GROMACS .gro file of C-alpha atoms in nm:
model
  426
    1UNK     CA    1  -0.039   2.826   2.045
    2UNK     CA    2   0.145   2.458   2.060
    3UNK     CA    3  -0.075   2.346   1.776
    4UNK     CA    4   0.044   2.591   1.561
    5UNK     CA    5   0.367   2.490   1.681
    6UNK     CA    6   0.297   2.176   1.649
    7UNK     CA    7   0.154   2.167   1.286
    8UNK     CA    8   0.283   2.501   1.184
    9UNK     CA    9   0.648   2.382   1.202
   10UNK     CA   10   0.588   2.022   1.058
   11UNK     CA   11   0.439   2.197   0.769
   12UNK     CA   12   0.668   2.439   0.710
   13UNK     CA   13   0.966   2.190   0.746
   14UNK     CA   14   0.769   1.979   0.447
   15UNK     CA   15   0.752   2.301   0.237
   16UNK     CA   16   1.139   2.335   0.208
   17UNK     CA   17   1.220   1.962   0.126
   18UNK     CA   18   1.285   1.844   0.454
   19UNK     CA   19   1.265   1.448   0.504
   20UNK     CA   20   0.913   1.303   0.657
   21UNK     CA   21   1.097   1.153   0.954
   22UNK     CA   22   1.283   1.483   1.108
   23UNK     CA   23   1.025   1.674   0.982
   24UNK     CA   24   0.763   1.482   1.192
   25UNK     CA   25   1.040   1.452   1.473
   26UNK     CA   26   1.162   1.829   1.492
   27UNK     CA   27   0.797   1.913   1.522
   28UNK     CA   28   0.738   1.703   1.816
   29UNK     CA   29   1.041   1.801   1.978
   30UNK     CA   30   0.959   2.188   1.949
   31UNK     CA   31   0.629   2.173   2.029
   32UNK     CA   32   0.790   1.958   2.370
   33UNK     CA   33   1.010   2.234   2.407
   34UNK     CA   34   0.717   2.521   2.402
   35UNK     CA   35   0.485   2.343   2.662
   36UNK     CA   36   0.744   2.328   2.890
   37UNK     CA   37   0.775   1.890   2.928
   38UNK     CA   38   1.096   1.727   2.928
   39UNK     CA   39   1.252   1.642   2.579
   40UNK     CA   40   1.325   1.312   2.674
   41UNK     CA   41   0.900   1.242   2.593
   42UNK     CA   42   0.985   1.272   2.226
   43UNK     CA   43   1.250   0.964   2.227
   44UNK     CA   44   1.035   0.785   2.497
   45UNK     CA   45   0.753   0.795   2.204
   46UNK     CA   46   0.913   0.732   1.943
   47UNK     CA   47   1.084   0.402   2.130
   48UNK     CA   48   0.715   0.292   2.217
   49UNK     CA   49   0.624   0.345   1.871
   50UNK     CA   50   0.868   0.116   1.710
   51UNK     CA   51   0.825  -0.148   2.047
   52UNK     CA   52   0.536  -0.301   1.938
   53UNK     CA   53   0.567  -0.671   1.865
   54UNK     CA   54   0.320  -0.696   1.590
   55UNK     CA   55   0.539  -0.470   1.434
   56UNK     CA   56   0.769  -0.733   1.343
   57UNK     CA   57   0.562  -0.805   1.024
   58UNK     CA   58   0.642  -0.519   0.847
   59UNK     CA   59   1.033  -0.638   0.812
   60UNK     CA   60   0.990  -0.984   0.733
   61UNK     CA   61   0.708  -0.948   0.510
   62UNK     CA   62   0.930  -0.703   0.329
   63UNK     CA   63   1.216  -0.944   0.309
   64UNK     CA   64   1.002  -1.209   0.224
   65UNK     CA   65   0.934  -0.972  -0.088
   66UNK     CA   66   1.299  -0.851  -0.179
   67UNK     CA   67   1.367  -1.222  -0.177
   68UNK     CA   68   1.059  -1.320  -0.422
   69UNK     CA   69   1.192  -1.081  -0.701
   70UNK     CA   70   1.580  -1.244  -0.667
   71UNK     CA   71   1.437  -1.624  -0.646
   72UNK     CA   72   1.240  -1.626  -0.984
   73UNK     CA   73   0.885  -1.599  -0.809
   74UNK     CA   74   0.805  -1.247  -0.956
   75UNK     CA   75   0.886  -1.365  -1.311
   76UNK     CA   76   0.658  -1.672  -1.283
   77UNK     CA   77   0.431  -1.509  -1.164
   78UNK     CA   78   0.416  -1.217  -1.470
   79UNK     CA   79   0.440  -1.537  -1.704
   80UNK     CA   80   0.139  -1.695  -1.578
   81UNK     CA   81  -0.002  -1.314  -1.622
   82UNK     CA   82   0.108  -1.283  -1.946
   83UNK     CA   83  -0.091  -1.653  -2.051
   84UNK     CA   84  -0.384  -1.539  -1.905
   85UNK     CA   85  -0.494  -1.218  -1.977
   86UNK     CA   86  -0.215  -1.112  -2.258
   87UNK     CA   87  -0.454  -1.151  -2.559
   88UNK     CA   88  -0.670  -0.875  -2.474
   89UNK     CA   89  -0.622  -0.495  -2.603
   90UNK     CA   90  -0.281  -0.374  -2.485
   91UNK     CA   91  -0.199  -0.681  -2.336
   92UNK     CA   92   0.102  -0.565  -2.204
   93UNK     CA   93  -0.086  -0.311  -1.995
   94UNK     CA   94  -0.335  -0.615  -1.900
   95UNK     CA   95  -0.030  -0.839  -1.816
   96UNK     CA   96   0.104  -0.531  -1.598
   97UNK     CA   97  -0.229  -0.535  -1.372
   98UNK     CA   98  -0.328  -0.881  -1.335
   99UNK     CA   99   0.095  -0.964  -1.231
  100UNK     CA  100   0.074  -0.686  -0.977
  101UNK     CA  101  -0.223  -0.812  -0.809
  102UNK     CA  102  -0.101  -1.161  -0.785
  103UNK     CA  103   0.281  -0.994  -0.654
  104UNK     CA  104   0.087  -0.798  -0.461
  105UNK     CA  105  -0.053  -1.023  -0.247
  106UNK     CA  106   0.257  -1.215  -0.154
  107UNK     CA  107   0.493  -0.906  -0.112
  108UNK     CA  108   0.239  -0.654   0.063
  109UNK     CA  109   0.370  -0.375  -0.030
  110UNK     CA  110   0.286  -0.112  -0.323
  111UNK     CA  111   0.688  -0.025  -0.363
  112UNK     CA  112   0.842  -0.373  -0.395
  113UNK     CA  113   0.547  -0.405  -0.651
  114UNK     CA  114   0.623  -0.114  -0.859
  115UNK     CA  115   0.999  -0.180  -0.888
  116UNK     CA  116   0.953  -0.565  -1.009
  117UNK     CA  117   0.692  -0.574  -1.194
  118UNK     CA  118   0.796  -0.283  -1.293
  119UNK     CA  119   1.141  -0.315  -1.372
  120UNK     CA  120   1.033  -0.631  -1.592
  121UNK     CA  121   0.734  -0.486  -1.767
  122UNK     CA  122   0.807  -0.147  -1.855
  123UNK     CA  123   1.102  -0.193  -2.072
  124UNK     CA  124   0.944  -0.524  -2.272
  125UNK     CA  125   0.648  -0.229  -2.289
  126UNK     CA  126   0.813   0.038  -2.482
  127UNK     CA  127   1.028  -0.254  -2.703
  128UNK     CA  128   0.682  -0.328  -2.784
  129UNK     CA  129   0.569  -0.019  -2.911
  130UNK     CA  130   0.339   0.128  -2.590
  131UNK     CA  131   0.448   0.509  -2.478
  132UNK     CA  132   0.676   0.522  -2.151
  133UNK     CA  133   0.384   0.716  -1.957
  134UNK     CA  134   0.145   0.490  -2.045
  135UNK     CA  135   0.361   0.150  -1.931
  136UNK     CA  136   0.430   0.387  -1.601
  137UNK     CA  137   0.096   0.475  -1.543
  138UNK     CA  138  -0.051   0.091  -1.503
  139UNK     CA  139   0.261   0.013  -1.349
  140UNK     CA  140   0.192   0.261  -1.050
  141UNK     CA  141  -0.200   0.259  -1.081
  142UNK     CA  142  -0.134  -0.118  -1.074
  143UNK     CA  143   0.123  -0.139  -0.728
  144UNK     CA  144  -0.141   0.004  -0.498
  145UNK     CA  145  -0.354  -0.306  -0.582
  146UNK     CA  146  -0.056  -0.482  -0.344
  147UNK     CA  147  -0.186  -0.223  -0.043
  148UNK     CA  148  -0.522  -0.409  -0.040
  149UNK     CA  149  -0.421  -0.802  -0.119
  150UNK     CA  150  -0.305  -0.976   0.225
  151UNK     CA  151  -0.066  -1.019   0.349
  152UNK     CA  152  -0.050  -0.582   0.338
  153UNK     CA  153   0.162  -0.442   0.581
  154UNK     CA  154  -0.017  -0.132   0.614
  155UNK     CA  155  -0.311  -0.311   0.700
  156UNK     CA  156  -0.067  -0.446   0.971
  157UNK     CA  157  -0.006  -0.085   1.004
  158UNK     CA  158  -0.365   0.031   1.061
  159UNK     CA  159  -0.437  -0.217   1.316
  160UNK     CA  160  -0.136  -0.127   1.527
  161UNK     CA  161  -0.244   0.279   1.515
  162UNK     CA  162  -0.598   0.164   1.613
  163UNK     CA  163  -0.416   0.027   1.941
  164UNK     CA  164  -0.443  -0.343   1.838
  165UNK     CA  165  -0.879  -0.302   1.863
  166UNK     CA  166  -0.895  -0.401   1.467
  167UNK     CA  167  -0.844  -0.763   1.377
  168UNK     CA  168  -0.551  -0.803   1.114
  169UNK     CA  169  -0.725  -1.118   1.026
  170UNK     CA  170  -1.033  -0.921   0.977
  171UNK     CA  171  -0.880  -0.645   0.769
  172UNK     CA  172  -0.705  -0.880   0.561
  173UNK     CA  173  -1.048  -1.009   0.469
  174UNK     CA  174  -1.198  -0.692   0.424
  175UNK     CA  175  -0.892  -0.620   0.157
  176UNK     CA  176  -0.953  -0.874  -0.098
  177UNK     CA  177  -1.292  -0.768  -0.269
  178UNK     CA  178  -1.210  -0.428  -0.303
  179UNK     CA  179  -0.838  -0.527  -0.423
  180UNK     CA  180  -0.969  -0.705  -0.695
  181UNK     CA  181  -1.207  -0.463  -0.784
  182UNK     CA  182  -0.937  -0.219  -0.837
  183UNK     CA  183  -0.763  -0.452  -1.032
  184UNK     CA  184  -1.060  -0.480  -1.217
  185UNK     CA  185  -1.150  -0.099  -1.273
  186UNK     CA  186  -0.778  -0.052  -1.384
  187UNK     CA  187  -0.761  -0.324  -1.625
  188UNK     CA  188  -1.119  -0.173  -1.801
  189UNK     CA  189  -0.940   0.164  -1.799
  190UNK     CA  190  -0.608   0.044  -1.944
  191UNK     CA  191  -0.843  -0.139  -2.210
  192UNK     CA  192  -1.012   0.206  -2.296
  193UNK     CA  193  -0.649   0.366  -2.334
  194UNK     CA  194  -0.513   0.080  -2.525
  195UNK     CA  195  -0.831   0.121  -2.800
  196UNK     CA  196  -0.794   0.509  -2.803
  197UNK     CA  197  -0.400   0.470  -2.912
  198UNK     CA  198  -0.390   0.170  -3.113
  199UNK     CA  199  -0.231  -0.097  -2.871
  200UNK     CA  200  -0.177  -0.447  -3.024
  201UNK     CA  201  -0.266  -0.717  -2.808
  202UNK     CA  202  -0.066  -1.044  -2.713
  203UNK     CA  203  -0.115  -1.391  -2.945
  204UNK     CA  204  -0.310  -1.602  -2.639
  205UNK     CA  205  -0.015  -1.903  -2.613
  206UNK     CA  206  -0.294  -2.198  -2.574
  207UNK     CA  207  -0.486  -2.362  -2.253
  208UNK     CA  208  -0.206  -2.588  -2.224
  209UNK     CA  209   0.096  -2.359  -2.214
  210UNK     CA  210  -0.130  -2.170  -1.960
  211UNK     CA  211  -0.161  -2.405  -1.753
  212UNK     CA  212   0.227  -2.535  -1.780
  213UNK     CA  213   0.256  -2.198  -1.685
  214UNK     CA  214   0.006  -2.188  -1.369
  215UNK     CA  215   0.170  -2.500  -1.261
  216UNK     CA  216   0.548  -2.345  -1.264
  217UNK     CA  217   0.388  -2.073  -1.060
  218UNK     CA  218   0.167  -2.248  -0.793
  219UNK     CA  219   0.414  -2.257  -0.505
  220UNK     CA  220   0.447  -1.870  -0.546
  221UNK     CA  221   0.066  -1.843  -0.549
  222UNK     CA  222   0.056  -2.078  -0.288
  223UNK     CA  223   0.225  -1.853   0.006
  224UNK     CA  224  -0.118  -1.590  -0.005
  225UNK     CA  225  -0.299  -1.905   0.062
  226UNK     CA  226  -0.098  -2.009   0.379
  227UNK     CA  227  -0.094  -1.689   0.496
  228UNK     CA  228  -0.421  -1.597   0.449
  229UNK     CA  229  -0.607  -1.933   0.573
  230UNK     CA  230  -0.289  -1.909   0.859
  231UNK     CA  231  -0.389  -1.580   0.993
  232UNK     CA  232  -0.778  -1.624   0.920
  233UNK     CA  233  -0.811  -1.971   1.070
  234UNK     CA  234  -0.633  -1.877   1.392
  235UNK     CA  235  -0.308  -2.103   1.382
  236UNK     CA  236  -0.071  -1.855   1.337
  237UNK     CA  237  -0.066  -1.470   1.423
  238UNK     CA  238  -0.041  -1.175   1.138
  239UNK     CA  239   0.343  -1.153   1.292
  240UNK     CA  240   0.417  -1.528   1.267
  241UNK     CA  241   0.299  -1.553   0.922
  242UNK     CA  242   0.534  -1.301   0.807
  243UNK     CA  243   0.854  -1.543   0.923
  244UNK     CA  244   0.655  -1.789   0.747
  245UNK     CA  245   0.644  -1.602   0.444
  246UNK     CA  246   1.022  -1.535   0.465
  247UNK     CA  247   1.138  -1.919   0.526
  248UNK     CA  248   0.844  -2.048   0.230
  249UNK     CA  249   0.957  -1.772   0.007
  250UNK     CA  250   1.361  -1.880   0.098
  251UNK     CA  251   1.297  -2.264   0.018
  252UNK     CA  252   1.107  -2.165  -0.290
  253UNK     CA  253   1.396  -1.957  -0.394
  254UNK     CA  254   1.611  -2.245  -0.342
  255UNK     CA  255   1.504  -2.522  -0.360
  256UNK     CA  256   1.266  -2.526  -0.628
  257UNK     CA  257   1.339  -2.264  -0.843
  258UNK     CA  258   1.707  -2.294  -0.781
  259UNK     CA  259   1.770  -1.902  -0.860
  260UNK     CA  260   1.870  -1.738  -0.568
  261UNK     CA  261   2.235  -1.738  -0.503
  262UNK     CA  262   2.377  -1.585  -0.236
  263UNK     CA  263   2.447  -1.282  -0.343
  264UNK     CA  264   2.073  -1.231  -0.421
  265UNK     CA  265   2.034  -1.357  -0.082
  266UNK     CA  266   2.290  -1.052   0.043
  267UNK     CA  267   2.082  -0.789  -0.139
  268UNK     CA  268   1.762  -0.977  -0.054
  269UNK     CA  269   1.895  -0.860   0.314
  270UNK     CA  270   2.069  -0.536   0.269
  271UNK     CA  271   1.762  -0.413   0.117
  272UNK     CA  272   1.503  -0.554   0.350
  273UNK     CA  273   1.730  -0.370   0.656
  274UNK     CA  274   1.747  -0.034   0.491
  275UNK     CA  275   1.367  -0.051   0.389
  276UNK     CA  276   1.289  -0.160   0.758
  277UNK     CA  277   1.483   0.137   0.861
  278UNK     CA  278   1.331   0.405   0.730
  279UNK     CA  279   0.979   0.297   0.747
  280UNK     CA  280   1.044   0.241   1.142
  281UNK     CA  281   1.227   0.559   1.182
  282UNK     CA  282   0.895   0.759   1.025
  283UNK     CA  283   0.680   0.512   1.277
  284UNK     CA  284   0.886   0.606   1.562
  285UNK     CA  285   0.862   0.977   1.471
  286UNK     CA  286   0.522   0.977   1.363
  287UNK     CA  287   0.422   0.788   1.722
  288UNK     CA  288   0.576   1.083   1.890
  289UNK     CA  289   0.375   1.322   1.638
  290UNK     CA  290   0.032   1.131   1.742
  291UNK     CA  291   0.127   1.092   2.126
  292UNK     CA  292   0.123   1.514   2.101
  293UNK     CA  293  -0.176   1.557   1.925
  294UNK     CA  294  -0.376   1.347   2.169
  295UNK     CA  295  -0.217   1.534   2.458
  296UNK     CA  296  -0.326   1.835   2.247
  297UNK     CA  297  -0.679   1.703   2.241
  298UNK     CA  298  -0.657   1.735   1.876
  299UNK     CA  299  -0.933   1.473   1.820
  300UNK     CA  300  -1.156   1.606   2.030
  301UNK     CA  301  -1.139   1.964   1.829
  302UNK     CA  302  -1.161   1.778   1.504
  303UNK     CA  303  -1.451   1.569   1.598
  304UNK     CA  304  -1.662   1.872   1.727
  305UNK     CA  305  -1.540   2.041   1.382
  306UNK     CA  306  -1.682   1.776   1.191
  307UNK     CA  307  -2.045   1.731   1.411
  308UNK     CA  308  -2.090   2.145   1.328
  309UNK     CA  309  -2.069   2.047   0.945
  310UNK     CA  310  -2.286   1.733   0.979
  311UNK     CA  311  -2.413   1.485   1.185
  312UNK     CA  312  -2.485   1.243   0.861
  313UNK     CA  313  -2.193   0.963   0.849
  314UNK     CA  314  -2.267   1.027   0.416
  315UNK     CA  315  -2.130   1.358   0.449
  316UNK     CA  316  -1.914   1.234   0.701
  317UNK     CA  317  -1.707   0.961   0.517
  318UNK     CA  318  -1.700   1.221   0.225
  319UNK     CA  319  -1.513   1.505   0.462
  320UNK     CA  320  -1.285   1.253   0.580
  321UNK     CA  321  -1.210   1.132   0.214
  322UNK     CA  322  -1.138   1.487   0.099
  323UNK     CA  323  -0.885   1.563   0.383
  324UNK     CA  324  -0.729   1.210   0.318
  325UNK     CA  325  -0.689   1.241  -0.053
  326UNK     CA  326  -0.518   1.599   0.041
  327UNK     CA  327  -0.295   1.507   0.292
  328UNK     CA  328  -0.195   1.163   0.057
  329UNK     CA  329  -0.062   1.453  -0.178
  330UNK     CA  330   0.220   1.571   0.060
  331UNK     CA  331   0.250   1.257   0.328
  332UNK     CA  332   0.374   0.892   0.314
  333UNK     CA  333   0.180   0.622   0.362
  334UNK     CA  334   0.312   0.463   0.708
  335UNK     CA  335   0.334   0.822   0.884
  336UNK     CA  336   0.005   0.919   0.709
  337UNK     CA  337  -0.197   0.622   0.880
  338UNK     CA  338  -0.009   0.641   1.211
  339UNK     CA  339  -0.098   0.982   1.278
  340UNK     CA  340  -0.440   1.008   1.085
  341UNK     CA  341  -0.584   0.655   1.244
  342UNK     CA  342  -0.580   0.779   1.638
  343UNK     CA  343  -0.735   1.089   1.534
  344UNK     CA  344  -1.020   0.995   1.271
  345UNK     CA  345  -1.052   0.652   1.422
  346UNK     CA  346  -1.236   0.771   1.719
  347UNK     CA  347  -1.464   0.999   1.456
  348UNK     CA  348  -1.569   0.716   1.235
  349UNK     CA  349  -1.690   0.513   1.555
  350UNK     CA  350  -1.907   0.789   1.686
  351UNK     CA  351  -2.089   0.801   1.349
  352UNK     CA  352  -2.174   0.440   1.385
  353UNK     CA  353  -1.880   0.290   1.080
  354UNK     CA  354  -1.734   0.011   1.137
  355UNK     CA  355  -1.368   0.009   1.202
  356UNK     CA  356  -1.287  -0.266   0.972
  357UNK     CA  357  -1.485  -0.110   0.677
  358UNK     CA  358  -1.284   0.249   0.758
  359UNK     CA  359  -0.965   0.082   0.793
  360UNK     CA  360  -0.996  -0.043   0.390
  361UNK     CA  361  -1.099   0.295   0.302
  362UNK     CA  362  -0.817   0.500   0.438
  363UNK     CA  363  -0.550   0.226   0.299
  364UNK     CA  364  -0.717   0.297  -0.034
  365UNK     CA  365  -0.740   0.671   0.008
  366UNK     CA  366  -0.330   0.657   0.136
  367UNK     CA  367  -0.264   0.424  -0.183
  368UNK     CA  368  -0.382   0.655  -0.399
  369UNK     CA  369  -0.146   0.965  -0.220
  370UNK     CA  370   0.128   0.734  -0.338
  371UNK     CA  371   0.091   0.832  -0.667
  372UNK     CA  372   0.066   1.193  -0.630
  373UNK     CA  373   0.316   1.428  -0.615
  374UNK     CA  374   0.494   1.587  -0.425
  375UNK     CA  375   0.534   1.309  -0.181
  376UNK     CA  376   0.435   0.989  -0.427
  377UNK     CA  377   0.684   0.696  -0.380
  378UNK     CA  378   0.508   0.461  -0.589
  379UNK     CA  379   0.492   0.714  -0.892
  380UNK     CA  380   0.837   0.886  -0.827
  381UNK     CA  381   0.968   0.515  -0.821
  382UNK     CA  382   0.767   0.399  -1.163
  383UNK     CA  383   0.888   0.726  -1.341
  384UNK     CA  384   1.240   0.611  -1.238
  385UNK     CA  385   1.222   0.265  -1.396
  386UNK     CA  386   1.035   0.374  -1.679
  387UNK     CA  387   1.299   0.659  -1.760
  388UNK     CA  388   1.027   0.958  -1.785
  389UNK     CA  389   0.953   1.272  -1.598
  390UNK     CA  390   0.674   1.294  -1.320
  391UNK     CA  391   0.511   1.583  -1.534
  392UNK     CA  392   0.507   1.341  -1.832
  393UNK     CA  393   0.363   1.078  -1.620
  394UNK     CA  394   0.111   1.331  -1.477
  395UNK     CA  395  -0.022   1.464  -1.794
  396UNK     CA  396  -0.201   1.109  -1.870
  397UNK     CA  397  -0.241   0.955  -1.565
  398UNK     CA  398  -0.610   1.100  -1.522
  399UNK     CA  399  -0.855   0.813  -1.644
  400UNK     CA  400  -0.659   0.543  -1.382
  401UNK     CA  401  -0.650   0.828  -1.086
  402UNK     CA  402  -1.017   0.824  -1.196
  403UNK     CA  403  -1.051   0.514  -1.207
  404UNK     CA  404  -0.932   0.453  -0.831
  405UNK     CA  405  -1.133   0.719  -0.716
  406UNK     CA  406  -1.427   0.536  -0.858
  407UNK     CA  407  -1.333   0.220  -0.657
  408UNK     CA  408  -1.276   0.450  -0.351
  409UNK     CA  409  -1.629   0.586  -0.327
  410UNK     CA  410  -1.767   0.279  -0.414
  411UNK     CA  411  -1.609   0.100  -0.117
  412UNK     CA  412  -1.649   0.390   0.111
  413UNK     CA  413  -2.049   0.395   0.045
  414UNK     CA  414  -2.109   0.055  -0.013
  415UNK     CA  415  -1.951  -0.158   0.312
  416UNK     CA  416  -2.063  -0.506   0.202
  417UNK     CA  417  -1.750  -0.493  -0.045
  418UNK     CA  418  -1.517  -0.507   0.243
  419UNK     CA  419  -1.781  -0.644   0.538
  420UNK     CA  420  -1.854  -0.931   0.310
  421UNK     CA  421  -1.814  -1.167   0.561
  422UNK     CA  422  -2.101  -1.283   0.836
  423UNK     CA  423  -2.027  -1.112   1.131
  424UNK     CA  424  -2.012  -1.438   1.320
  425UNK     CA  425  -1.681  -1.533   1.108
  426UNK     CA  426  -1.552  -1.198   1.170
   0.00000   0.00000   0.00000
């Protein structure tokens, strides 16, 4: 009966509107309530799930990100985009996907992504002739590219649900071959749209006002270097990097680029501490939610569920790609992979798959949740800056949901994309 309290409650409480966070939390607490231990559990999880040093990351690498769009880094960066890759079919669309992955991989996180590239593309998109849901569509498809990219927080994220036994350093390798294969398979799908409605494409600017361009945007490319080399080399810690990211990206900001003022640096702040907030207040309550369902033996249940279907890890990985692409269709990321890791984590290792390798897939599977609704922050957040409705957004956003799906079954069957490395450097 308490997990039908437990999960009959949360669900219903998700049905009716009610925010992730209490609807996680008022679960917990009346499930608490029905088995007869103390309510005080509930806070004591929640407190441990927020307590965690490595945690730290998450805020800092987000600031470092809110600070990037105010200091002129994201606009360099779409320049150098634009140069590149802006004479192709629908270059705008191009320009949209190859300044996402290189934003991506400095701010870690699919939101910040979608709102500044975003917020910068999408209008010089529909002065330029392309449709609204098309300029939202690569805009969204495009910000999930930032999930996979170190520095990622919800790789961060991952490793912390797994109890600290995954390597950040190792999933941030893992992350980068399949990130840019995304970005790939998006950019051939946005090329394919373009053709079918008649996109123009960009005039290419010249080799030398490319690379004018690559050079006024090297110390923003420069910070996924540091971190990454940082974190994979051993000198700093996943955790320390991030305060690295947040002092490069505030001397960058100011000292180079000159375009941060301090009322950027204000917002830069306030909006870092109310992202922080609610991302640790679903963590907190989403700790509490996982906490129950291990006392509830819930993994145990789902594991011999799974071995009654099929002992083959094919079928296996396919199950658990299903459920995930469900539940991405009515759960946020962060609570999604705090309360799905301690549960399928223990699944994937009995079937033989490597942590590190599962850990990419369900980032990718929980990216793609993000842009559908009715829980899709990424997509609800493109529509908003783009000015359209989610149906109109829905209605075409088929061949790049496709084409993400592609990418997801190719790194879920095929584990040298993400276990690229020798083991020995692993």
């Amino acid at each position: 009966m308490a997990h039908w309290i437990l999960f009959g409650s949360f669900t219903l409480l998700m049905l009716i509107g009610t925010p992730i966070a209490f609807c996680l939390g008022i679960a917990s607490l009346a499930t608490v309530l029905y088995i007869g231990l103390p309510p005080v559990v509930v806070f004591q999880q929640l407190n441990s799930g927020i307590s965690v040093f490595a945690m730290m990351a998450i805020p800092f690498f987000i600031f470092a990100g809110d600070m990037m769009i105010r200091g002129g880094i994201a606009a360099r960066l779409i320049r150098f985009a634009a140069g590149l890759v802006g004479h192709l079919r629908g270059g705008l669309g191009q320009v949209n996907i190859v300044a996402s992955t290189l934003f991506g991989g400095i701010s870690g996180s699919a939101v910040a992504d979608a709102s500044a590239v975003g917020g910068l593309m999408i209008p010089q998109m529909a002065a330029r002739g392309y449709d609204r849901d098309y300029a939202v569509n690569v805009t969204v498809n495009a910000a999930i590219i930032a999930l996979m990219i170190p520095p990622s927080h919800n790789l961060i994220l991952y490793s912390i649900a797994a109890g600290g036994t995954v390597s950040v350093a190792d999933l941030f390798t893992a992350g980068i071959v399949p990130g840019l294969l995304l970005a790939l398979a998006l950019m051939a799908t946005a090329y394919w749209v373009a053709r079918r409605r008649g996109y123009p494409a960009e005039p290419f600017p010249g080799v030398v006002r490319v690379a004018y361009y690559f050079l006024a945007a090297l110390p923003g490319l420069l910070l996924v270097g540091i971190i990454f080399g940082g974190v994979r080399s051993g000198v700093f810690t996943a955790t320390e990097s991030s305060c690295i990211a947040v002092l490069y990206a505030l001397l960058v900001s100011l000292l180079v680029y000159r375009e941060l003022d301090w009322h950027g640096f204000v917002e830069a702040t306030l909006g870092a501490v109310r992202t922080t907030a609610m991302v640790l207040l679903v963590i907190g309550a989403a700790a509490s939610f996982g906490w129950l369902m291990s006392f509830l033996q819930v993994q145990q249940a789902v594991i011999a569920g799974i071995q009654a279907i099929s002992s083959d890890p094919i079928i296996v990985l396919l199950l658990i790609n299903v459920a995930l692409l469900v539940l991405g269709t009515f759960m946020d990321m962060a609570p999604m992979v705090i309360i799905c890791t301690p549960v399928l984590l223990p699944i994937v290792k009995a079937f033989g798959i490597d942590p590190v390798h599962f850990g990419v897939v369900m980032i990718l599977n929980a990216g793609i949740g993000l842009n559908t609704p009715p829980v899709g922050t990424v997509l609800f957040v493109g529509c908003a800056v783009g000015g359209i409705s989610i149906r109109e957004a829905m209605r075409t956003i088929w061949p790049f949901f496709g084409a993400s799906v592609l990418v997801l079954l190719l790194v879920t069957y095929v584990p040298a994309l993400s276990l690229w490395l020798p083991a020995q450097f692993r």
